[in-house]
Short mmCIF file of C-alpha atoms in Angstrom, two decimals:
data_model
loop_
_atom_site.label_atom_id
_atom_site.label_comp_id
_atom_site.label_asym_id
_atom_site.label_seq_id
_atom_site.Cartn_x
_atom_site.Cartn_y
_atom_site.Cartn_z
CA UNK A 26 0.00 0.00 0.00
CA UNK A 27 1.21 3.50 -0.89
CA UNK A 28 4.06 1.97 -2.92
CA UNK A 29 3.67 4.79 -5.45
CA UNK A 30 5.00 7.14 -2.75
CA UNK A 31 7.99 4.92 -2.07
CA UNK A 32 6.87 3.52 1.31
CA UNK A 33 5.23 0.12 1.79
CA UNK A 34 4.08 -1.99 4.72
CA UNK A 35 7.13 -4.20 4.15
CA UNK A 36 9.29 -1.12 4.78
CA UNK A 37 7.45 -0.57 8.08
CA UNK A 38 8.02 -4.18 9.16
CA UNK A 39 11.72 -3.95 8.26
CA UNK A 40 11.91 -0.72 10.24
CA UNK A 41 10.36 -2.40 13.26
CA UNK A 42 12.90 -5.23 13.07
CA UNK A 43 15.71 -2.69 12.72
CA UNK A 44 14.78 -0.43 15.65
CA UNK A 45 13.09 -2.81 18.11
CA UNK A 46 16.26 -3.62 20.07
CA UNK A 47 16.73 0.06 20.92
CA UNK A 48 13.29 1.61 21.47
CA UNK A 49 10.48 1.22 24.00
CA UNK A 50 7.26 -0.57 23.22
CA UNK A 51 5.17 2.21 24.68
CA UNK A 52 2.18 1.48 26.93
CA UNK A 53 -1.52 2.00 26.33
CA UNK A 54 -3.41 4.09 28.89
CA UNK A 55 -7.18 4.16 29.37
CA UNK A 56 -9.47 6.57 31.22
CA UNK A 57 -13.07 5.98 32.27
CA UNK A 58 -13.47 9.75 32.60
CA UNK A 59 -12.34 10.26 29.01
CA UNK A 60 -14.67 7.50 27.84
CA UNK A 61 -17.62 9.17 29.53
CA UNK A 62 -16.75 12.60 28.12
CA UNK A 63 -16.53 11.25 24.57
CA UNK A 64 -19.13 8.49 24.69
CA UNK A 65 -16.59 6.07 23.24
CA UNK A 66 -13.94 3.64 24.44
CA UNK A 67 -10.57 5.38 24.11
CA UNK A 68 -7.00 4.07 24.18
CA UNK A 69 -3.99 6.38 24.46
CA UNK A 70 -0.64 5.28 22.97
CA UNK A 71 1.90 7.01 25.23
CA UNK A 72 4.74 7.88 22.89
CA UNK A 73 5.77 10.59 25.37
CA UNK A 74 7.48 7.68 27.17
CA UNK A 75 9.49 6.83 24.04
CA UNK A 76 13.26 7.31 23.80
CA UNK A 77 14.12 11.03 23.55
CA UNK A 78 10.58 11.86 24.70
CA UNK A 79 8.57 11.42 21.50
CA UNK A 80 7.65 9.11 18.62
CA UNK A 81 10.32 10.87 16.56
CA UNK A 82 12.93 8.42 17.86
CA UNK A 83 11.41 5.67 15.70
CA UNK A 84 11.80 7.43 12.38
CA UNK A 85 15.14 9.03 13.19
CA UNK A 86 16.72 5.75 14.29
CA UNK A 87 15.37 3.83 11.32
CA UNK A 88 16.73 6.46 8.94
CA UNK A 89 20.15 6.52 10.62
CA UNK A 90 20.54 2.73 10.71
CA UNK A 91 19.32 2.36 7.13
CA UNK A 92 21.73 5.09 6.04
CA UNK A 93 24.63 3.23 7.64
CA UNK A 94 23.62 0.05 5.79
CA UNK A 95 23.48 1.81 2.42
CA UNK A 96 26.44 4.16 3.01
CA UNK A 97 28.84 2.50 5.49
CA UNK A 98 31.28 5.42 5.26
CA UNK A 99 28.76 8.20 5.89
CA UNK A 100 30.46 11.16 7.59
CA UNK A 101 27.53 12.18 9.76
CA UNK A 102 23.91 13.34 9.71
CA UNK A 103 22.25 16.74 9.78
CA UNK A 104 18.69 17.96 10.17
CA UNK A 105 16.58 21.00 10.99
CA UNK A 106 14.02 20.81 13.77
CA UNK A 107 11.97 22.86 16.21
CA UNK A 108 13.15 20.40 18.83
CA UNK A 109 11.64 16.90 18.92
CA UNK A 110 13.13 15.52 15.71
CA UNK A 111 16.41 17.17 16.58
CA UNK A 112 16.51 15.40 19.93
CA UNK A 113 15.57 12.12 18.28
CA UNK A 114 18.23 12.37 15.58
CA UNK A 115 20.86 13.36 18.15
CA UNK A 116 19.93 10.28 20.21
CA UNK A 117 19.89 8.01 17.14
CA UNK A 118 23.26 9.29 15.91
CA UNK A 119 24.74 8.76 19.37
CA UNK A 120 23.56 5.13 19.30
CA UNK A 121 25.10 4.69 15.86
CA UNK A 122 28.34 6.48 16.79
CA UNK A 123 27.85 9.10 14.08
CA UNK A 124 28.51 12.85 14.23
CA UNK A 125 25.28 14.85 14.21
CA UNK A 126 24.47 18.50 13.58
CA UNK A 127 21.00 19.92 14.33
CA UNK A 128 19.84 23.29 12.98
CA UNK A 129 17.34 24.85 15.39
CA UNK A 130 15.45 28.18 15.20
CA UNK A 131 16.53 30.62 17.89
CA UNK A 132 13.03 30.70 19.42
CA UNK A 133 12.98 26.93 20.10
CA UNK A 134 12.57 26.12 23.82
CA UNK A 135 15.85 25.96 25.75
CA UNK A 136 14.85 22.62 27.26
CA UNK A 137 14.83 21.10 23.76
CA UNK A 138 18.12 22.76 22.79
CA UNK A 139 19.77 21.48 25.96
CA UNK A 140 18.48 17.97 25.31
CA UNK A 141 19.96 18.01 21.79
CA UNK A 142 23.34 19.02 23.19
CA UNK A 143 22.94 16.43 25.94
CA UNK A 144 22.82 13.66 23.34
CA UNK A 145 26.18 14.87 22.02
CA UNK A 146 25.04 16.65 18.87
CA UNK A 147 26.29 19.99 17.61
CA UNK A 148 23.56 22.63 17.68
CA UNK A 149 23.41 25.47 15.16
CA UNK A 150 20.87 28.22 15.75
CA UNK A 151 19.24 29.97 12.81
CA UNK A 152 16.62 32.61 12.07
CA UNK A 153 12.86 32.07 12.32
CA UNK A 154 12.07 31.47 8.64
CA UNK A 155 11.95 27.97 7.09
CA UNK A 156 14.41 29.20 4.45
CA UNK A 157 16.90 29.96 7.26
CA UNK A 158 16.79 26.31 8.32
CA UNK A 159 17.23 25.02 4.79
CA UNK A 160 20.17 27.31 4.05
CA UNK A 161 21.96 26.26 7.26
CA UNK A 162 21.39 22.56 6.52
CA UNK A 163 22.59 22.97 2.93
CA UNK A 164 25.81 24.56 4.17
CA UNK A 165 26.51 21.69 6.58
CA UNK A 166 25.83 19.17 3.81
CA UNK A 167 28.16 20.98 1.40
CA UNK A 168 30.94 21.66 3.91
CA UNK A 169 31.00 18.30 5.70
CA UNK A 170 29.27 15.88 3.32
CA UNK A 171 26.70 14.96 5.99
CA UNK A 172 23.53 13.06 5.13
CA UNK A 173 20.31 15.07 5.50
CA UNK A 174 17.57 13.34 7.49
CA UNK A 175 14.56 15.70 7.47
CA UNK A 176 11.83 15.59 10.13
CA UNK A 177 9.04 14.01 8.06
CA UNK A 178 9.40 13.99 4.25
CA UNK A 179 11.72 10.99 4.07
CA UNK A 180 10.75 7.41 3.27
CA UNK A 181 12.76 5.82 6.10
CA UNK A 182 11.44 8.33 8.64
CA UNK A 183 7.87 7.58 7.53
CA UNK A 184 8.46 3.82 7.75
CA UNK A 185 9.88 4.19 11.25
CA UNK A 186 6.89 6.21 12.43
CA UNK A 187 4.57 3.56 10.97
CA UNK A 188 5.84 1.08 13.55
CA UNK A 189 3.55 2.83 16.06
CA UNK A 190 0.51 1.39 14.29
CA UNK A 191 1.93 -2.14 14.24
CA UNK A 192 2.40 -2.01 18.02
CA UNK A 193 -0.93 -0.30 18.63
CA UNK A 194 -2.95 -2.89 16.71
CA UNK A 195 -1.13 -5.70 18.50
CA UNK A 196 -2.05 -4.09 21.83
CA UNK A 197 -5.64 -3.14 20.89
CA UNK A 198 -6.59 -5.25 17.84
CA UNK A 199 -10.29 -4.34 17.90
CA UNK A 200 -9.77 -0.61 17.25
CA UNK A 201 -12.06 0.87 14.61
CA UNK A 202 -10.38 4.30 14.35
CA UNK A 203 -7.08 6.03 15.12
CA UNK A 204 -6.72 9.79 15.72
CA UNK A 205 -3.27 11.17 14.92
CA UNK A 206 -1.86 14.69 15.46
CA UNK A 207 -0.01 16.17 12.50
CA UNK A 208 2.69 18.61 11.51
CA UNK A 209 4.51 17.59 8.32
CA UNK A 210 2.75 14.23 8.22
CA UNK A 211 5.50 11.68 8.83
CA UNK A 212 3.72 9.94 11.71
CA UNK A 213 0.23 10.17 10.24
CA UNK A 214 1.27 8.85 6.82
CA UNK A 215 3.29 6.01 8.35
CA UNK A 216 0.37 5.04 10.58
CA UNK A 217 -1.96 5.17 7.57
CA UNK A 218 0.21 2.75 5.59
CA UNK A 219 0.63 0.25 8.44
CA UNK A 220 -2.86 0.39 9.95
CA UNK A 221 -4.74 0.24 6.65
CA UNK A 222 -2.67 -2.77 5.57
CA UNK A 223 -3.25 -4.66 8.83
CA UNK A 224 -6.92 -3.66 9.07
CA UNK A 225 -8.27 -2.18 5.81
CA UNK A 226 -11.58 -1.02 7.31
CA UNK A 227 -9.97 1.04 10.09
CA UNK A 228 -10.40 4.82 9.85
CA UNK A 229 -7.50 7.23 10.33
CA UNK A 230 -8.52 10.74 11.41
CA UNK A 231 -6.06 13.63 11.49
CA UNK A 232 -6.03 16.17 14.36
CA UNK A 233 -4.44 19.57 13.69
CA UNK A 234 -4.25 23.12 15.04
CA UNK A 235 -6.62 25.72 13.62
CA UNK A 236 -5.61 27.02 10.21
CA UNK A 237 -3.97 23.85 8.89
CA UNK A 238 -6.18 23.69 5.73
CA UNK A 239 -5.52 19.96 5.49
CA UNK A 240 -9.20 19.08 5.08
CA UNK A 241 -9.30 21.28 1.99
CA UNK A 242 -6.27 19.40 0.71
CA UNK A 243 -7.76 15.94 1.36
CA UNK A 244 -11.12 16.82 -0.17
CA UNK A 245 -9.82 18.50 -3.34
CA UNK A 246 -6.78 16.29 -3.89
CA UNK A 247 -4.63 19.40 -4.30
CA UNK A 248 -2.11 21.08 -2.03
CA UNK A 249 -3.67 24.44 -1.02
CA UNK A 250 -0.39 25.89 0.23
CA UNK A 251 1.69 28.10 -2.02
CA UNK A 252 5.10 29.62 -1.48
CA UNK A 253 7.58 28.82 1.30
CA UNK A 254 6.48 26.89 4.41
CA UNK A 255 4.45 28.85 6.95
CA UNK A 256 3.94 28.40 10.68
CA UNK A 257 0.61 28.40 12.51
CA UNK A 258 -0.03 30.55 15.58
CA UNK A 259 -0.66 27.73 18.06
CA UNK A 260 0.30 26.69 21.56
CA UNK A 261 1.22 23.28 20.13
CA UNK A 262 4.81 24.29 19.33
CA UNK A 263 5.80 20.86 18.00
CA UNK A 264 3.17 20.92 15.22
CA UNK A 265 3.24 24.55 14.06
CA UNK A 266 4.05 23.81 10.40
CA UNK A 267 1.06 24.52 8.17
CA UNK A 268 2.05 22.45 5.12
CA UNK A 269 2.37 18.70 4.91
CA UNK A 270 5.16 17.16 2.84
CA UNK A 271 5.48 16.25 -0.83
CA UNK A 272 5.87 12.56 0.08
CA UNK A 273 3.44 12.51 2.99
CA UNK A 274 0.56 14.44 1.40
CA UNK A 275 -0.29 11.89 -1.35
CA UNK A 276 -0.32 9.11 1.28
CA UNK A 277 -2.77 11.09 3.41
CA UNK A 278 -4.93 11.88 0.37
CA UNK A 279 -5.16 8.18 -0.42
CA UNK A 280 -5.60 6.67 3.04
CA UNK A 281 -6.75 9.22 5.66
CA UNK A 282 -10.36 10.23 6.27
CA UNK A 283 -11.39 13.49 4.62
CA UNK A 284 -12.72 14.97 7.87
CA UNK A 285 -9.94 16.70 9.84
CA UNK A 286 -10.34 17.75 13.47
CA UNK A 287 -8.91 21.29 13.81
CA UNK A 288 -8.42 22.34 17.43
CA UNK A 289 -8.22 25.81 18.96
CA UNK A 290 -5.64 26.71 21.61
CA UNK A 291 -8.44 26.64 24.21
CA UNK A 292 -9.37 23.09 23.24
CA UNK A 293 -5.73 21.98 23.24
CA UNK A 294 -5.20 23.48 26.72
CA UNK A 295 -8.34 21.75 27.99
CA UNK A 296 -7.04 18.43 26.68
CA UNK A 297 -3.63 19.00 28.26
CA UNK A 298 -5.21 19.83 31.61
CA UNK A 299 -7.30 16.67 31.46
CA UNK A 300 -4.22 14.59 30.66
CA UNK A 301 -2.21 16.14 33.50
CA UNK A 302 -4.91 16.25 36.18
CA UNK A 303 -6.99 13.13 35.51
CA UNK A 304 -4.70 10.73 33.66
CA UNK A 305 -1.48 11.88 35.37
CA UNK A 306 0.30 11.81 32.02
CA UNK A 307 2.85 14.62 31.61
#
C-alpha cells in the first residue's frame, strides 16, 4: 500500500525489526473519565514515554541505521528541527556512533536545545524562517558531506513512524479508528500505511491546530499551500508547520479520512489539563 509514494508496509516491518532492540514498546493508557466525556472507548498510545521523549525516535533511528547500511562510510547526519526531531536524531546518531548536527530556530525552547546538546550533537541556531533552516542545513551538507535526514518527508522516517501502528494494533486489535496529530505528516502517513494494511476497514482521522487547511487538501486532492512553508499561531509548538510534505501528502490523500479535526488553543489546553490532572500523564 502507498508503494507509489515509495513507502510500503514491508518497509514498516523492516523498520520495526531494525529499531526494536533500541526503542520502547510504549504502553496503552485508558481513562473511564475520558470515555464518559466522549461516549466512546478510548485508548492512548503514550509515545511521550518513548526514547528522547517522543515518537520521533522511531523514524530518526530507522533512517540513521538504514543510512549506515546503504552508506557504510557516511560522515555524519544533519537535520533542521523545532526540537523533537532534533533530539531524536541526536539520540539516534549517538547510538550509531555518528557525528550529528542539528539546525534549530533561535526561538525553540531551551529545554529542547539542551536535550539536543545532551545527546552529544552539535547545535546550530538559525533565524525564524523555514528558508533559514534550509540554508543552514545545505551549508553543513556541502561543507562536511553529511547526510540530511529531514523531520518528516523521508521514506525511512515515515516507515519508522509507521511502527507505532503495528504495536498499537497488537495491543488493541479491535480498534475501529485512530486519531493522529499532525505537523509535516511523517507519523500520520506512516500510521496510515501500516494500519490500513493490517486492518483495511480502520479509519485514520487527522487532528491539527486551527488554520492547517488539510481538510481542503484531502477533499480536493490538491495542495492548497503556495510559497515557502508557513507556521501556525498555536500553543502546540511541536506541530506549528502549516504544510504537509510532498511525500506525505499523497499518502494522506489516499488513506486518511477526509474529515480533519482542527483544534483551537483553548481546546488543546483543555485536553492538556485533562491529561495532567486526571490521567497523570505529563
